[in-house]
Coordinates of C-alpha atoms in Angstrom, one line a residue:
X674 CA 10.0 47.0 2.6
X675 CA 7.8 50.2 3.1
X676 CA 9.4 53.6 2.5
X677 CA 9.2 56.0 5.5
X678 CA 7.5 58.8 3.6
X679 CA 4.4 56.7 2.8
X680 CA 1.5 58.6 4.3
X681 CA -0.9 57.2 6.8
X682 CA -3.7 57.7 4.3
X683 CA -2.0 55.6 1.7
X684 CA -1.1 53.0 4.3
X685 CA -4.8 52.7 5.1
X686 CA -5.6 52.4 1.4
X687 CA -3.1 49.6 1.0
X688 CA -4.5 47.8 4.1
X689 CA -8.0 48.0 2.6
X690 CA -6.8 46.7 -0.7
X691 CA -5.0 43.8 1.0
X692 CA -8.1 43.0 3.1
X693 CA -10.5 43.3 0.2
X694 CA -8.9 42.5 -3.0
X695 CA -10.7 41.9 -6.3
X696 CA -12.2 38.5 -6.7
X697 CA -9.6 37.6 -9.4
X698 CA -6.8 38.0 -6.8
X699 CA -8.4 36.2 -3.9
X700 CA -7.0 32.8 -2.9
X701 CA -8.9 29.5 -3.3
X702 CA -9.2 27.1 -0.4
X703 CA -9.6 23.3 -0.4
X704 CA -12.7 21.6 1.0
X705 CA -12.0 18.0 2.1
X706 CA -15.0 16.0 1.1
X707 CA -13.3 12.7 1.9
X708 CA -11.3 11.2 4.7
X709 CA -11.5 11.5 8.5
X710 CA -12.6 15.2 8.4
X711 CA -15.1 14.7 5.6
X712 CA -17.6 17.5 5.1
X713 CA -20.2 15.3 3.5
X714 CA -23.5 16.9 4.5
X715 CA -25.1 20.0 3.0
X716 CA -25.4 21.6 6.4
X717 CA -21.7 21.3 7.2
X718 CA -20.7 22.5 3.7
X719 CA -23.1 25.6 3.7
X720 CA -21.8 26.7 7.1
X721 CA -18.2 26.3 6.1
X722 CA -18.6 28.1 2.8
X723 CA -20.2 31.0 4.6
X724 CA -17.1 31.2 6.8
X725 CA -14.9 31.1 3.7
X726 CA -16.7 34.1 2.3
X727 CA -16.1 36.1 5.5
X728 CA -12.5 35.1 5.5
X729 CA -11.9 36.6 2.1
X730 CA -11.5 33.6 -0.1
X731 CA -12.4 33.9 -3.8
X732 CA -12.9 30.2 -4.7
X733 CA -13.1 26.7 -3.3
X734 CA -11.8 23.3 -4.5
X735 CA -13.5 20.1 -3.3
X736 CA -10.5 17.9 -2.3
X737 CA -10.4 14.1 -2.2
X738 CA -7.6 12.5 -0.2
X739 CA -6.4 9.0 0.7
X740 CA -9.2 7.6 2.9
X741 CA -12.6 7.7 1.1
X742 CA -15.9 8.1 2.9
X743 CA -17.5 9.4 -0.3
X744 CA -16.7 7.2 -3.3
X745 CA -15.5 9.3 -6.2
X746 CA -17.9 9.3 -9.2
X747 CA -20.7 7.9 -7.1
X748 CA -24.1 9.6 -6.9
X749 CA -23.3 10.8 -3.4
X750 CA -20.0 12.4 -4.8
X751 CA -21.9 14.2 -7.5
X752 CA -24.6 15.3 -5.0
X753 CA -22.0 16.9 -2.7
X754 CA -20.2 18.6 -5.7
X755 CA -23.5 20.0 -7.0
X756 CA -24.3 21.4 -3.5
X757 CA -20.8 23.0 -3.3
X758 CA -21.1 24.4 -6.8
X759 CA -24.5 25.9 -6.2
X760 CA -23.6 27.5 -2.8
X761 CA -20.3 28.8 -4.3
X762 CA -21.9 30.4 -7.4
X763 CA -24.7 31.9 -5.3
X764 CA -22.1 33.7 -3.2
X765 CA -19.9 34.7 -6.2
X766 CA -17.2 32.2 -5.4
X767 CA -15.3 30.4 -8.1
X768 CA -15.2 26.5 -8.1
X769 CA -12.1 24.4 -8.8
X770 CA -11.5 20.7 -9.6
X771 CA -8.5 18.8 -8.5
X772 CA -7.3 15.7 -10.5
X773 CA -4.7 13.4 -9.0
X774 CA -3.8 9.7 -8.6
X775 CA -6.5 9.1 -5.9
X776 CA -9.2 9.7 -8.5
X777 CA -7.2 7.7 -11.1
X778 CA -6.9 4.8 -8.7
X779 CA -10.7 4.6 -8.4
X780 CA -11.1 4.9 -12.2
X781 CA -8.5 2.2 -12.8
X782 CA -10.0 -0.2 -10.2
X783 CA -13.4 -0.1 -11.9
X784 CA -11.8 -1.3 -15.2
X785 CA -11.1 -4.8 -14.0
X786 CA -8.9 -6.8 -16.3
X787 CA -9.0 -4.1 -18.9
X788 CA -6.8 -1.8 -16.7
X789 CA -3.6 -3.3 -18.2
X790 CA -4.4 -1.3 -21.3
X791 CA -4.8 1.9 -19.4
X792 CA -2.3 2.0 -16.5
X793 CA 1.1 3.6 -17.0
X794 CA 3.9 1.7 -18.6
X795 CA 7.4 1.4 -17.0
X796 CA 10.8 0.7 -18.4
X797 CA 12.2 -2.6 -17.0
X798 CA 15.7 -3.8 -17.4
X799 CA 16.6 -7.5 -17.4
X800 CA 20.2 -8.7 -17.0
X801 CA 21.7 -12.0 -18.2
X802 CA 25.2 -13.3 -17.6
X803 CA 27.1 -14.9 -20.4
X804 CA 30.7 -16.2 -20.9
X805 CA 33.1 -15.6 -23.8
X806 CA 32.8 -18.1 -26.6
X807 CA 29.3 -19.1 -25.5
X808 CA 26.8 -19.7 -28.3
X809 CA 23.7 -18.0 -26.9
X810 CA 20.1 -18.7 -27.9
X811 CA 17.5 -17.0 -25.7
X812 CA 13.9 -16.1 -26.0
X813 CA 13.0 -12.4 -25.6
X814 CA 10.7 -11.5 -22.7
X815 CA 8.3 -9.1 -24.5
X816 CA 9.4 -8.7 -28.1
X817 CA 6.5 -6.5 -29.1
X818 CA 7.6 -3.8 -26.6
X819 CA 11.4 -4.3 -26.8
X820 CA 13.1 -0.9 -26.4
X821 CA 16.7 -2.0 -26.4
X822 CA 18.9 -5.2 -26.5
X823 CA 22.6 -4.7 -25.8
X824 CA 25.7 -6.4 -24.5
X825 CA 27.8 -4.3 -22.1
X826 CA 31.5 -5.1 -21.5
X827 CA 32.1 -4.4 -17.8
X828 CA 35.9 -4.0 -18.3
X829 CA 35.8 -1.1 -20.8
X830 CA 32.1 -0.2 -20.8
X831 CA 31.7 -1.0 -24.5
X832 CA 28.1 -1.3 -25.6
X833 CA 27.1 -3.6 -28.5
X834 CA 23.6 -3.3 -30.1
X835 CA 22.3 -6.9 -30.4
X836 CA 19.1 -6.3 -32.2
X837 CA 20.7 -7.5 -35.5
X838 CA 21.0 -10.9 -33.9
X839 CA 17.3 -11.4 -33.2
X840 CA 15.9 -14.3 -35.2
X841 CA 12.2 -14.9 -36.0
X842 CA 11.3 -11.7 -34.1
X843 CA 11.6 -13.2 -30.6
X844 CA 14.9 -15.1 -30.2
X845 CA 18.4 -13.8 -29.6
X846 CA 21.1 -15.9 -31.3
X847 CA 24.6 -14.6 -30.6
X848 CA 28.1 -15.9 -30.0
X849 CA 29.7 -14.1 -27.1
X850 CA 33.1 -12.5 -28.1
X851 CA 36.2 -12.3 -25.8
X852 CA 35.6 -10.1 -22.7
X853 CA 33.5 -9.7 -19.7
X854 CA 30.0 -9.3 -21.2
X855 CA 26.5 -9.0 -19.8
X856 CA 23.3 -8.9 -21.8
X857 CA 20.8 -6.1 -20.9
X858 CA 17.2 -6.3 -22.3
X859 CA 15.0 -3.2 -21.8
X860 CA 11.3 -3.7 -22.1
X861 CA 8.3 -1.3 -21.8
X862 CA 5.6 -3.0 -19.9
X863 CA 2.4 -2.0 -18.0
X864 CA 2.6 -1.6 -14.2
X865 CA -0.7 -3.2 -13.2
X866 CA -0.2 -2.1 -9.6
X867 CA 0.1 1.6 -10.4
X868 CA -2.6 4.0 -9.4
X869 CA -1.8 6.2 -12.5
X870 CA -3.1 6.0 -16.0
X871 CA -0.7 6.0 -18.9
X872 CA 0.0 9.8 -18.5
X873 CA 2.3 9.7 -21.5
X874 CA -0.5 8.7 -23.9
X875 CA -2.8 11.5 -25.2
X876 CA -5.7 9.2 -26.2
X877 CA -5.8 7.3 -22.9
X878 CA -5.6 10.6 -21.0
X879 CA -8.4 12.2 -23.0
X880 CA -10.6 9.2 -22.4
X881 CA -9.9 9.3 -18.7
X882 CA -10.7 13.0 -18.5
X883 CA -13.9 12.4 -20.5
X884 CA -15.1 9.7 -18.1
X885 CA -14.2 11.7 -15.0
X886 CA -14.0 15.4 -15.4
X887 CA -16.3 15.9 -18.3
X888 CA -18.8 13.5 -16.7
X889 CA -18.7 15.7 -13.6
X890 CA -19.5 18.8 -15.7
X891 CA -22.5 16.9 -17.1
X892 CA -23.7 16.1 -13.6
X893 CA -23.3 19.8 -12.7
X894 CA -25.7 20.6 -15.5
X895 CA -23.3 21.8 -18.1
X896 CA -24.9 22.5 -21.5
X897 CA -23.0 23.4 -24.7
X898 CA -22.8 27.2 -25.1
X899 CA -23.7 27.8 -21.4
X900 CA -21.4 29.0 -18.6
X901 CA -19.1 26.2 -17.4
X902 CA -19.8 25.2 -13.8
X903 CA -16.0 24.8 -13.0
X904 CA -13.6 27.7 -13.2
X905 CA -10.2 26.1 -12.5
X906 CA -8.8 22.7 -13.3
X907 CA -5.8 21.6 -11.2
X908 CA -3.6 18.6 -11.8
X909 CA -1.5 17.0 -9.1
X910 CA 0.7 14.0 -8.8
X911 CA 0.9 13.6 -12.6
X912 CA 4.6 13.4 -12.6
X913 CA 6.4 10.2 -13.7
X914 CA 4.5 7.3 -12.1
X915 CA 4.9 3.5 -11.8
X916 CA 7.6 1.4 -10.1
X917 CA 10.5 3.7 -9.1
X918 CA 9.0 6.4 -11.3
X919 CA 10.3 4.7 -14.4
X920 CA 7.2 5.6 -16.5
X921 CA 7.9 5.0 -20.2
X922 CA 6.1 4.9 -23.5
X923 CA 6.2 2.1 -26.2
X924 CA 6.7 4.7 -28.9
X925 CA 9.6 6.3 -27.1
X926 CA 12.3 5.3 -29.6
X927 CA 10.3 6.5 -32.6
X928 CA 9.6 9.9 -30.9
X929 CA 13.2 10.3 -29.8
X930 CA 14.5 9.6 -33.4
X931 CA 12.1 12.2 -34.8
X932 CA 13.2 14.7 -32.1
X933 CA 17.0 14.2 -32.2
X934 CA 17.7 12.3 -35.5
X935 CA 19.2 9.1 -34.2
X936 CA 18.1 5.8 -32.6
X937 CA 18.3 5.9 -28.8
X938 CA 18.2 2.1 -28.3
X939 CA 22.0 1.6 -27.8
X940 CA 22.0 4.3 -25.2
X941 CA 19.6 2.8 -22.7
X942 CA 22.3 1.4 -20.4
X943 CA 23.3 5.0 -19.7
X944 CA 20.0 5.4 -17.7
X945 CA 21.1 2.9 -15.1
X946 CA 24.9 3.2 -14.8
X947 CA 27.5 5.9 -14.9
X948 CA 29.5 5.6 -18.1
X949 CA 31.4 8.8 -17.7
X950 CA 32.4 11.1 -20.6
X951 CA 29.4 12.2 -22.7
X952 CA 27.0 9.8 -21.0
X953 CA 25.2 12.6 -19.1
X954 CA 24.5 14.5 -22.3
X955 CA 22.8 11.5 -23.8
X956 CA 21.0 10.7 -20.6
X957 CA 19.7 14.3 -20.5
X958 CA 18.5 13.9 -24.1
X959 CA 16.6 10.7 -23.1
X960 CA 15.0 12.5 -20.2
X961 CA 14.1 15.6 -22.4
X962 CA 12.3 13.3 -24.8
X963 CA 10.4 11.7 -21.9
X964 CA 9.3 15.1 -20.7
X965 CA 8.1 16.0 -24.2
X966 CA 6.0 12.8 -24.4
X967 CA 4.4 13.6 -21.0
X968 CA 3.8 17.2 -22.0
X969 CA 2.1 16.0 -25.2
X970 CA 0.2 13.3 -23.3
X971 CA -1.9 14.0 -20.2
X972 CA -0.8 17.6 -19.8
X973 CA -1.9 18.5 -23.4
X974 CA -5.1 16.5 -23.0
X975 CA -6.0 18.4 -19.8
X976 CA -5.2 21.7 -21.4
X977 CA -7.3 20.9 -24.5
X978 CA -10.4 19.9 -22.5
X979 CA -10.0 23.1 -20.4
X980 CA -9.5 25.3 -23.4
X981 CA -12.7 23.9 -25.0
X982 CA -14.7 24.9 -22.0
X983 CA -12.9 28.2 -21.1
X984 CA -11.5 26.8 -17.8
X985 CA -8.1 27.9 -16.4
X986 CA -5.8 24.9 -16.5
X987 CA -2.9 24.8 -14.0
X988 CA -0.9 22.4 -11.9
X989 CA 2.6 21.4 -10.8
X990 CA 4.1 18.3 -12.6
X991 CA 7.8 19.0 -11.9
X992 CA 9.5 18.0 -8.7
X993 CA 8.9 20.9 -6.2
X994 CA 12.5 21.4 -5.2
X995 CA 13.8 21.7 -8.7
X996 CA 15.5 24.9 -9.6
X997 CA 16.2 24.2 -13.3
X998 CA 16.1 21.4 -15.9
X999 CA 17.3 18.1 -14.7
X1000 CA 18.2 14.8 -16.4
X1001 CA 16.0 13.2 -13.7
X1002 CA 12.8 14.6 -15.2
X1003 CA 13.8 16.6 -18.2
X1004 CA 12.8 20.1 -19.1
X1005 CA 10.6 21.3 -16.1
X1006 CA 9.6 24.5 -17.9
X1007 CA 8.4 22.6 -21.0
X1008 CA 5.9 20.6 -18.8
X1009 CA 3.9 23.9 -18.4
X1010 CA 3.8 24.5 -22.2
X1011 CA 0.0 23.9 -22.6
X1012 CA -1.2 25.2 -19.2
X1013 CA -3.1 28.4 -18.7
X1014 CA -0.8 29.2 -15.8
X1015 CA 2.3 27.4 -14.7
X1016 CA 2.0 26.2 -11.1
X1017 CA 4.1 25.3 -8.1
X1018 CA 3.4 23.4 -4.9
X1019 CA 4.6 24.3 -1.5
X1020 CA 2.3 22.1 0.6
X1021 CA 4.1 22.0 4.0
X1022 CA 4.7 24.5 6.7
X1023 CA 8.4 24.8 5.9
X1024 CA 7.5 25.7 2.2
X1025 CA 8.7 22.5 0.5
X1026 CA 9.1 23.4 -3.1
X1027 CA 10.1 27.0 -2.7
X1028 CA 12.7 26.6 -5.4
X1029 CA 10.0 25.6 -7.8
X1030 CA 9.1 29.3 -8.1
X1031 CA 12.0 29.7 -10.6
X1032 CA 10.7 26.9 -12.8
X1033 CA 7.1 28.1 -12.8
X1034 CA 7.9 31.8 -13.3
X1035 CA 10.5 30.9 -15.9
X1036 CA 7.8 28.9 -17.8
X1037 CA 5.4 31.9 -17.6
X1038 CA 8.1 34.1 -19.1
X1039 CA 9.0 31.6 -21.7
X1040 CA 5.5 31.0 -22.9
X1041 CA 4.1 34.5 -22.5
X1042 CA 1.7 33.8 -19.6
X1043 CA 0.7 36.5 -17.2
X1044 CA -0.2 34.2 -14.2
X1045 CA 1.6 31.7 -12.0
X1046 CA -0.4 29.7 -9.4
X1047 CA 0.9 28.4 -6.0
X1048 CA -0.5 25.6 -4.0
X1049 CA 0.2 26.4 -0.3
X1050 CA -0.2 24.8 3.1
X1051 CA -2.5 22.0 2.0
X1052 CA -1.3 19.8 4.9
X1053 CA -0.5 22.6 7.4

């Protein structure tokens, strides 16, 4: 709303400021270097960058999408990035880098059989029927990454921790008591079909960023002590990955116990069923711990490499429509803990993710940051 007593002169000044803001306040724009509309020649790129300058943009972000015509991390990919970076810098434009699961997919596929040690892990539940009085003897599926082994009484929802009945480290031996019991075995195992690395693991994330982002910096001529050729690092699609988004970590129980002071193993059934009462409280605690592990994994690794090179680190890991913390993904504000600027994504014409402004702005307030980024209209 503009007050009626604003003079024409001040209105003209405001118009000029809006049309010609300082570079720090100008928006970035994505350049699609892959896909059906690929801009994969220096001539096309130079012409487009010239148009971006006239349109008032302050930075550009080379953007890879689903259909690759230029293979990421190939010499052609580096050649295009070098040309964009050179043209941008010569025209006082900032340059960004976007990291998402399309780049991770290419990185993972190049690992061959070794990818099972790098891809994200997921929590898998296996159910076994049993009858009262039965003397059970059953081999565990993956004893080295067993997260929980319980029996659940479907009549009164009693949960029994069965880990004390494990013999020789890999076999459950248990006599089923009276009642309608089912055995539930929860295992953390790699999702070899995932396009995402183990985002909850700091070391795996750091190695991935070293082999992708830092290698790009080297190809752009980065030297220690010199100006970094990339100004902004953006992460996208790094939220919980894997089958049904059940991303998990083999050290989850240990980290949870350190955080909350008790063993979470008997509470795993609460993730898959409604037990009523205080179940939602414990479910929220489990999701809060998961958010902490993700925050201290990829999100911290990305922030650390950016901080070391004086690069602004931003992104939007939480679900776009979220308005507050949720047991589905935990503390959405905490996910921005290590970023330079909390981000939100509103990628469609109808502003999907508008509610995410509250999460991002709340995180900025919580962590004392003066900037919030917004990703707008990428597919519009």
